C-alpha positions as a LaTeX table, in Angstrom:
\begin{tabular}{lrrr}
\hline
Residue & $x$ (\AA) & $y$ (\AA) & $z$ (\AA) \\
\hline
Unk1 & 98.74 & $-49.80$ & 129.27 \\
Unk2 & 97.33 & $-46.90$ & 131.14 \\
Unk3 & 94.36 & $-48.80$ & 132.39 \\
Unk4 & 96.07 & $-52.02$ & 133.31 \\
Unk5 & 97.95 & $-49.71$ & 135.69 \\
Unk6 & 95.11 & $-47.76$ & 136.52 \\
Unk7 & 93.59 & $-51.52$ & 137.70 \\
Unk8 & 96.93 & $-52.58$ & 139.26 \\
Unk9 & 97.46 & $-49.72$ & 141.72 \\
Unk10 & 95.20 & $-49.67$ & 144.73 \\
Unk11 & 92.80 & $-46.44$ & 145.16 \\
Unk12 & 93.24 & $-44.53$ & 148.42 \\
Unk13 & 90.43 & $-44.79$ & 150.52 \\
Unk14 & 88.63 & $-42.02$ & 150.68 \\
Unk15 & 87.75 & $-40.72$ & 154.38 \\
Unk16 & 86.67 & $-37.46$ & 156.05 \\
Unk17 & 89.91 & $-37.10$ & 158.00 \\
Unk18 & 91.84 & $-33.60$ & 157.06 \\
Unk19 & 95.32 & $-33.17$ & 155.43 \\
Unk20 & 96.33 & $-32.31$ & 159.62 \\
Unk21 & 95.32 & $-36.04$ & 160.25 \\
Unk22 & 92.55 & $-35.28$ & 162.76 \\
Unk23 & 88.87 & $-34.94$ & 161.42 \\
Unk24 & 87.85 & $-31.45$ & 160.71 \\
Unk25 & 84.16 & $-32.19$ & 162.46 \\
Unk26 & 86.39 & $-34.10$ & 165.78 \\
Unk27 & 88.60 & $-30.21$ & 165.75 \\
Unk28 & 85.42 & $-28.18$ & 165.95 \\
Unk29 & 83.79 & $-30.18$ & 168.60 \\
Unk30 & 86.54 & $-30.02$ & 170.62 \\
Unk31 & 86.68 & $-26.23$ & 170.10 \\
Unk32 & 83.08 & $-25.90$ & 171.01 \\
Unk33 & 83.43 & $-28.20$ & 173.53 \\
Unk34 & 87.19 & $-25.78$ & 174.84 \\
Unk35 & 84.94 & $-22.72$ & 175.18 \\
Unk36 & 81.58 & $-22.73$ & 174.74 \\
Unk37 & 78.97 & $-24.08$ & 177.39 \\
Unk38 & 75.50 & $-22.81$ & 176.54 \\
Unk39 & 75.23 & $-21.36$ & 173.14 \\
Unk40 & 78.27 & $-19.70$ & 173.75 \\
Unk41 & 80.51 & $-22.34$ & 174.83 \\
Unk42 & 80.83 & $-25.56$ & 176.15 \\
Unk43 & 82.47 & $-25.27$ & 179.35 \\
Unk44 & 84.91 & $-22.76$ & 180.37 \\
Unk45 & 82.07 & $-20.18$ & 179.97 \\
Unk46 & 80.43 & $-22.00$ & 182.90 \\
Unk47 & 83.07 & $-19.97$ & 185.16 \\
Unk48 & 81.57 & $-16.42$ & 183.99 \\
Unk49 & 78.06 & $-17.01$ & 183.06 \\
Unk50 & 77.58 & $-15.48$ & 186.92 \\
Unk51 & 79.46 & $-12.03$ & 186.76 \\
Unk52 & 76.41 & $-10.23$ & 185.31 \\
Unk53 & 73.96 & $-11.57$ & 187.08 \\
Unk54 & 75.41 & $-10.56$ & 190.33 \\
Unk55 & 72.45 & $-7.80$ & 190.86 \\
Unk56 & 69.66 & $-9.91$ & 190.00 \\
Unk57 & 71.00 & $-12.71$ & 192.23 \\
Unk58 & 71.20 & $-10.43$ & 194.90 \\
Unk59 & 67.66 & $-9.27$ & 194.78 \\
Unk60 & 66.10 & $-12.74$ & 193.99 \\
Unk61 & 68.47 & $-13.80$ & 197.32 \\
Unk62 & 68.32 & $-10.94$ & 199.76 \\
Unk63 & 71.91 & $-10.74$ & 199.71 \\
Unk64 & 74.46 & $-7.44$ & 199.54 \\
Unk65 & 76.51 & $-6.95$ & 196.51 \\
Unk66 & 79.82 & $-8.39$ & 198.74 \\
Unk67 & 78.09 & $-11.21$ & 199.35 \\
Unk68 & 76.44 & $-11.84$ & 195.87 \\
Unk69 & 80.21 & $-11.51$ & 194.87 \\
Unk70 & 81.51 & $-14.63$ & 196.23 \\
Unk71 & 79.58 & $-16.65$ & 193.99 \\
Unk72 & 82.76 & $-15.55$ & 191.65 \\
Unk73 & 84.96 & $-15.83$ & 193.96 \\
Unk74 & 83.99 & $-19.83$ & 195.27 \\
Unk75 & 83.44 & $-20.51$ & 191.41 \\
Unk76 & 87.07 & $-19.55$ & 190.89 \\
Unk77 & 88.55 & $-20.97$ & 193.71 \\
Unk78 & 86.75 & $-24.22$ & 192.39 \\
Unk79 & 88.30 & $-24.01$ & 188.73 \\
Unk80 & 91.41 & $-23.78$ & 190.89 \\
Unk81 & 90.95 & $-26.64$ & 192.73 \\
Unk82 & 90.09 & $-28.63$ & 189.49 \\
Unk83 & 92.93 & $-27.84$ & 187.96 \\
Unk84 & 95.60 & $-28.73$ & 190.77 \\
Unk85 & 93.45 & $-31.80$ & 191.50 \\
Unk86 & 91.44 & $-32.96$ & 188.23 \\
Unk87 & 93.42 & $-32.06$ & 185.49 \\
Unk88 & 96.31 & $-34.52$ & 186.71 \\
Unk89 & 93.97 & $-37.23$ & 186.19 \\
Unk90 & 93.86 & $-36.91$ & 182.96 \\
Unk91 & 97.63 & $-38.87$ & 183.16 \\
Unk92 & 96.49 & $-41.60$ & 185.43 \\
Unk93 & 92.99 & $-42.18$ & 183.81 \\
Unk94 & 91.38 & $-42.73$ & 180.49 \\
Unk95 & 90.54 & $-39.76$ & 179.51 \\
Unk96 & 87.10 & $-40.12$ & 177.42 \\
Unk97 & 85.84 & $-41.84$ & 180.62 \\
Unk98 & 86.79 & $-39.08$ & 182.58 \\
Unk99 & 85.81 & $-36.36$ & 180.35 \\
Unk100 & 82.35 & $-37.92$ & 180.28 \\
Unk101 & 82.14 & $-38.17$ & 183.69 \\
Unk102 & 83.42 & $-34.75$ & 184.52 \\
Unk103 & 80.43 & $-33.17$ & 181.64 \\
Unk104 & 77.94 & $-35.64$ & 184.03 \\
Unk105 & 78.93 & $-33.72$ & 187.32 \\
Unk106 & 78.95 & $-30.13$ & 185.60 \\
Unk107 & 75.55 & $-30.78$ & 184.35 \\
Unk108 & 74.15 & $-32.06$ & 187.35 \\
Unk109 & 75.55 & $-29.06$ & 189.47 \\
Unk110 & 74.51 & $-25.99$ & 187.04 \\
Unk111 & 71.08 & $-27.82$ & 186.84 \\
Unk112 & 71.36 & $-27.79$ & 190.79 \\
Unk113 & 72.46 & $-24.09$ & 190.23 \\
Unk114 & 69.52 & $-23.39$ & 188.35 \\
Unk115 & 67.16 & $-24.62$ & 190.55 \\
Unk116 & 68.67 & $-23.44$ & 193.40 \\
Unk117 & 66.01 & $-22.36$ & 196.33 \\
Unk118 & 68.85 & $-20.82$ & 198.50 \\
Unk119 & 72.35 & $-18.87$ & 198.02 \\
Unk120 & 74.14 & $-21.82$ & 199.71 \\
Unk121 & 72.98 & $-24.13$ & 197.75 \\
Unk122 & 73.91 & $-21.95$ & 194.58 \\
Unk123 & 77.13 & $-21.50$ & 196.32 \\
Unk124 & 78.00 & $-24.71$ & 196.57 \\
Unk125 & 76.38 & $-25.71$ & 193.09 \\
Unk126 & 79.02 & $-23.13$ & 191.73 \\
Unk127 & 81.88 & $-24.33$ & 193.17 \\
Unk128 & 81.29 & $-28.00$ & 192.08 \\
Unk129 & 80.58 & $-26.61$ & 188.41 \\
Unk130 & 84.07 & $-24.16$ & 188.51 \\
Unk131 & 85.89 & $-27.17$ & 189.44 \\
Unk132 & 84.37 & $-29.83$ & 186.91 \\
Unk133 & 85.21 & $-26.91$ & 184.25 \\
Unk134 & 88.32 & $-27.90$ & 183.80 \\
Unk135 & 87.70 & $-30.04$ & 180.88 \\
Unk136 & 88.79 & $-27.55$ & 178.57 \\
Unk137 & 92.18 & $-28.21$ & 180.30 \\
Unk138 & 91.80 & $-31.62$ & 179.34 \\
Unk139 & 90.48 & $-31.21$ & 176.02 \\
Unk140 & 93.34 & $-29.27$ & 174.77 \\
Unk141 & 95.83 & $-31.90$ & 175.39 \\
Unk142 & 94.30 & $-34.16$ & 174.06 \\
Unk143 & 93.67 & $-32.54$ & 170.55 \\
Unk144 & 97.45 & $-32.15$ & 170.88 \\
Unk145 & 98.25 & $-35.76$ & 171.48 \\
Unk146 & 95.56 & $-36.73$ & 168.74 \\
Unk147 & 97.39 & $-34.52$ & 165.72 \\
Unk148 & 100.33 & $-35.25$ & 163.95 \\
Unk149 & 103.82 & $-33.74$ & 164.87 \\
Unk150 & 103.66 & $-30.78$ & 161.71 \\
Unk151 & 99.53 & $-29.88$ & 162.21 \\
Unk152 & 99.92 & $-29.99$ & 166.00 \\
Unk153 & 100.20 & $-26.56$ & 166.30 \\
Unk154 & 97.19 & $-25.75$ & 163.65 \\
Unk155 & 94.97 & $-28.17$ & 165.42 \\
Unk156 & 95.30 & $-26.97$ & 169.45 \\
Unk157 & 95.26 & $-23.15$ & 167.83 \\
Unk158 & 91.86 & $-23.98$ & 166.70 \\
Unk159 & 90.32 & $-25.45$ & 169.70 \\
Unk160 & 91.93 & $-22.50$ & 171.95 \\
Unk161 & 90.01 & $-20.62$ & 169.95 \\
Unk162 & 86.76 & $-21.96$ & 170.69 \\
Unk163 & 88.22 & $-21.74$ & 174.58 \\
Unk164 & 88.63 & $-17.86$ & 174.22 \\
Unk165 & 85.19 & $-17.54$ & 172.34 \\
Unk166 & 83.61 & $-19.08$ & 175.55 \\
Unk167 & 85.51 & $-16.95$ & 177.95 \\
Unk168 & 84.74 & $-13.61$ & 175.32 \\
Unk169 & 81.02 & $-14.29$ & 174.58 \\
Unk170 & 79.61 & $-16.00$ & 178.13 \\
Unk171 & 78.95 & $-12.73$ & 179.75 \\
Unk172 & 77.15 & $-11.05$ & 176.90 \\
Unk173 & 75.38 & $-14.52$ & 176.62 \\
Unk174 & 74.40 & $-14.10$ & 180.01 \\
Unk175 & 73.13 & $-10.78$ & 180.43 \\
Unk176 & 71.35 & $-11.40$ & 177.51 \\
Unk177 & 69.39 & $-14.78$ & 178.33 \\
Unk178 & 68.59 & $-13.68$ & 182.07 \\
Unk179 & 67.27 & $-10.27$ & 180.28 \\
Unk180 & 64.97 & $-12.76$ & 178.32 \\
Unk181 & 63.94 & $-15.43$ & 180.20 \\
Unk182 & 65.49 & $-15.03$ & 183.34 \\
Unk183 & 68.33 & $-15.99$ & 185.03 \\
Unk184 & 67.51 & $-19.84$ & 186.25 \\
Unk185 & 67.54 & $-20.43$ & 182.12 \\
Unk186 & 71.20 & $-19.14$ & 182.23 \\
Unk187 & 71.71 & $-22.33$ & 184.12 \\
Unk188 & 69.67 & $-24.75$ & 183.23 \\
Unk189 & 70.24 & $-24.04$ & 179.59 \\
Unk190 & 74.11 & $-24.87$ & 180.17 \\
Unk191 & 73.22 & $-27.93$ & 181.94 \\
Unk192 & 70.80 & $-29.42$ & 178.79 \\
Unk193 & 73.93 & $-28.45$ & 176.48 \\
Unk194 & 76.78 & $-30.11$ & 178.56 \\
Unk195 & 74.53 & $-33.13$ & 178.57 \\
Unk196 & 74.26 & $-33.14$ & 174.79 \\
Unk197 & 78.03 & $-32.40$ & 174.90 \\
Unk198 & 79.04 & $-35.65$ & 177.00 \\
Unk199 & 76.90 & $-37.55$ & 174.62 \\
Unk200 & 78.62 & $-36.01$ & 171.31 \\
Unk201 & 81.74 & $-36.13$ & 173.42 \\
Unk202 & 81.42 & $-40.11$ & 174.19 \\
Unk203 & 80.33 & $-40.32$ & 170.64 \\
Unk204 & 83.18 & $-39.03$ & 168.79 \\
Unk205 & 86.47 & $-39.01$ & 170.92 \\
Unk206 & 88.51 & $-42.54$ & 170.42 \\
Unk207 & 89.85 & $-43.79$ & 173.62 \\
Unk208 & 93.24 & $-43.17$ & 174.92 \\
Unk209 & 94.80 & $-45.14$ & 177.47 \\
Unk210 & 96.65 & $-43.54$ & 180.22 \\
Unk211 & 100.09 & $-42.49$ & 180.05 \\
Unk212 & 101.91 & $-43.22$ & 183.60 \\
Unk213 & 100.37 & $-45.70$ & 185.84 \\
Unk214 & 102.17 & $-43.59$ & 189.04 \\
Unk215 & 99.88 & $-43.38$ & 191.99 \\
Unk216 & 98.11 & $-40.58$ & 191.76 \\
Unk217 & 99.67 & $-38.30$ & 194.50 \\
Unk218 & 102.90 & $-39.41$ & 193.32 \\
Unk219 & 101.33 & $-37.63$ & 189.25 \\
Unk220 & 100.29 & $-34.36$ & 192.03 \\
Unk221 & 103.84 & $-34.61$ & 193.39 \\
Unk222 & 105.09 & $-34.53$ & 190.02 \\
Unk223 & 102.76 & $-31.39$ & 189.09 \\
Unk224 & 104.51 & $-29.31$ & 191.71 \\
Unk225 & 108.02 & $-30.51$ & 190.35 \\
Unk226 & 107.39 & $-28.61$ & 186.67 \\
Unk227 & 107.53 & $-25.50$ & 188.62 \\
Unk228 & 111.49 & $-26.05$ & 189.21 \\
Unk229 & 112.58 & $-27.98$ & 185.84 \\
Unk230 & 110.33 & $-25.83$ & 183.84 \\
Unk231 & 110.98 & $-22.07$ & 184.56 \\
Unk232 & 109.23 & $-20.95$ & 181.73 \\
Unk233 & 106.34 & $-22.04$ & 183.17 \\
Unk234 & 106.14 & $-20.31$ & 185.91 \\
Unk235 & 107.66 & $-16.98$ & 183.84 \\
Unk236 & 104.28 & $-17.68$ & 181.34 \\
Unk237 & 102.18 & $-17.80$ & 184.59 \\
Unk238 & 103.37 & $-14.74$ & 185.88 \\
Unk239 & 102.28 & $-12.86$ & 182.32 \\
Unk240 & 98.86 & $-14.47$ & 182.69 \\
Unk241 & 98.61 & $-13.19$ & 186.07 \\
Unk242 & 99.29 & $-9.87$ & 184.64 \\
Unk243 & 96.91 & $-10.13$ & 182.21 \\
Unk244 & 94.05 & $-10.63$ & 184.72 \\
Unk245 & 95.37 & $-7.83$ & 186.61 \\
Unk246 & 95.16 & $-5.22$ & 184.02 \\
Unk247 & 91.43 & $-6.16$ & 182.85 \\
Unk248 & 90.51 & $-5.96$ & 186.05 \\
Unk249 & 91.68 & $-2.01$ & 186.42 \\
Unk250 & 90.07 & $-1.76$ & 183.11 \\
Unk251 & 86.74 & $-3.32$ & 184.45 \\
Unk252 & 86.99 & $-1.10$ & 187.48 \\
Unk253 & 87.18 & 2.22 & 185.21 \\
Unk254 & 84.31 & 0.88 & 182.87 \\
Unk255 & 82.13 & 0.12 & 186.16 \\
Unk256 & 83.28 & 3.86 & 187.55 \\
Unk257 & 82.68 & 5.56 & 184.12 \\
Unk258 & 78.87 & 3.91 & 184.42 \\
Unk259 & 78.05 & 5.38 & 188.07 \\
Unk260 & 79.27 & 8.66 & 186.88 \\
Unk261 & 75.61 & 8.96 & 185.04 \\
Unk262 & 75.46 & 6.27 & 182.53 \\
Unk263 & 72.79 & 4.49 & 184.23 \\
Unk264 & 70.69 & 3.25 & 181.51 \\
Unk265 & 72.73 & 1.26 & 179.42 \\
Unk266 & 71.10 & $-2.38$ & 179.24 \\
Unk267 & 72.46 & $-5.33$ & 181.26 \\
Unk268 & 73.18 & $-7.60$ & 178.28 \\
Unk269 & 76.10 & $-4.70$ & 176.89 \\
Unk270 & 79.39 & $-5.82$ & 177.73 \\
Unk271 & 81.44 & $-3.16$ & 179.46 \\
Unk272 & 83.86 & $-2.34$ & 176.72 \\
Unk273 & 80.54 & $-1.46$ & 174.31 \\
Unk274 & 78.80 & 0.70 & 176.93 \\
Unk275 & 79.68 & 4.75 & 176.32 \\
Unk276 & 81.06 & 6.48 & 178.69 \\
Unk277 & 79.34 & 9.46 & 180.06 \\
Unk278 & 82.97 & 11.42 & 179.94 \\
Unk279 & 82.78 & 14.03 & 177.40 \\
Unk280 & 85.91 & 13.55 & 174.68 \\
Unk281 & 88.02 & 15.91 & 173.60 \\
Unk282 & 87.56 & 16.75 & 169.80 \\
Unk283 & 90.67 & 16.52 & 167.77 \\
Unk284 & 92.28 & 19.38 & 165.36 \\
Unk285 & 91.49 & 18.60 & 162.31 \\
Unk286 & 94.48 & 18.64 & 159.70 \\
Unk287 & 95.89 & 21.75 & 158.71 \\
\hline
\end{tabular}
């Protein structure tokens, strides 16, 4: 009896998908893909791979350290710029085609970047790569839209986390490369990964049609609008904002504590690792 039912009732099929509904090995690309950009990440890190190799760039240049400095400041400025002006097509477009051809651009400009002969040309290599860097933006969406209504919040917690891994880890990466093999290899290793990352990318993402077929500066228009039906968004901004405010004070002490006298810690350190020269106050010990 037990076997004729066995026979009767149909086996599951067995795939690789996980109990969340989105394949484990599709999450973790799209976390890599979120944050990391050479070794480190896959394309938010592009926006900070710069910030430590502000003094070599400045020697290998003949700039001053102001100038040297808006190489942040024009990569910035072009993450904002993708974001008010890229991310939106992500409504209007397909997005694997668009993610694909965003990861062609990035690599073309940090391999531009990396063999860069000029600080204009790295300037304006930058600013293309800071602006094609928001696929992350994209990317996180879309794992949203991809998971199932009661694992949606499991899935985009573990491909933020790749984004913050990126954004935590490109500096060190950085310093640590260009202490290496120099700094060009910062760039032109994060080009030969983004390329492998569009393939993977185009590989393993299914399509997904758009969702509005509004013009596009009628989807921009629309942008702008969340600002007044969605208060909480600009209340979240605001404590982002903070947030960038305070790390940089704590930046600025780090930086002061090292021209006090600690100038021999190593490039590749991050700031919050580095000792500072201050002597500390030694605590009672229990009575």
């Amino acid at each position: 009896m037990s076997a004729s039912t066995d026979a009767q009732s149909p086996r599951r099929p067995e795939t690789s998908e996980a109990p969340h509904g989105v394949p484990d090995r599709l999450v973790a690309l799209l976390a890599v893909a979120s944050g990391m950009t050479v070794a480190s990440g896959m394309t938010v890190a592009n926006l900070y791979y710069a910030q430590p190799l502000l003094s070599t760039l400045s020697g290998v240049f003949h700039t001053g350290t102001a100038t040297a400095g808006t190489l942040i400041t024009l990569t910035q400025v072009g993450y904002v710029v993708g974001m008010l002006f890229l991310v939106p097509l992500g409504d209007r477009l397909e997005k694997r085609n668009l993610i694909t051809v965003l990861l062609t651009v990035t690599t073309l400009s940090l391999l531009t970047a990396g063999l860069a002969t000029s600080f204009p040309m790295l300037l304006i290599a930058s600013l293309v790569s800071g602006a094609t860097s928001v696929v992350a933006q994209i990317l996180v969406p879309f794992a949203a839209s991809l998971a199932p209504d009661h694992a949606r919040g499991r899935v985009v917690g573990r491909v933020m986390s790749g984004l913050l891994t990126g954004i935590l880890l490109s500096r060190t990466l950085s310093s640590l490369v260009s202490d290496l093999a120099g700094w060009r290899v910062v760039f032109l290793g994060s080009a030969a990964l983004m390329a492998v990352l569009a393939v993977a990318l185009r590989t393993a993402l299914p399509q997904h049609a758009p969702t509005t077929t509004l013009p596009y500066h009628h989807v921009l228009r629309s942008t702008f609008r969340l600002a007044r039906t969605h208060p909480a968004l600009v209340r979240r901004g605001l404590y982002q904002a903070a947030m960038f405010v305070f790390a940089g004070a704590d930046v600025d002490e780090a930086e002061r504590a090292l021209r006090e006298g600690a100038t021999d810690v190593p490039v590749s350190v991050p700031p919050r690792l580095r000792w500072s020269p201050r002597p500390r106050r030694r605590r009672r010990p229990w009575a």
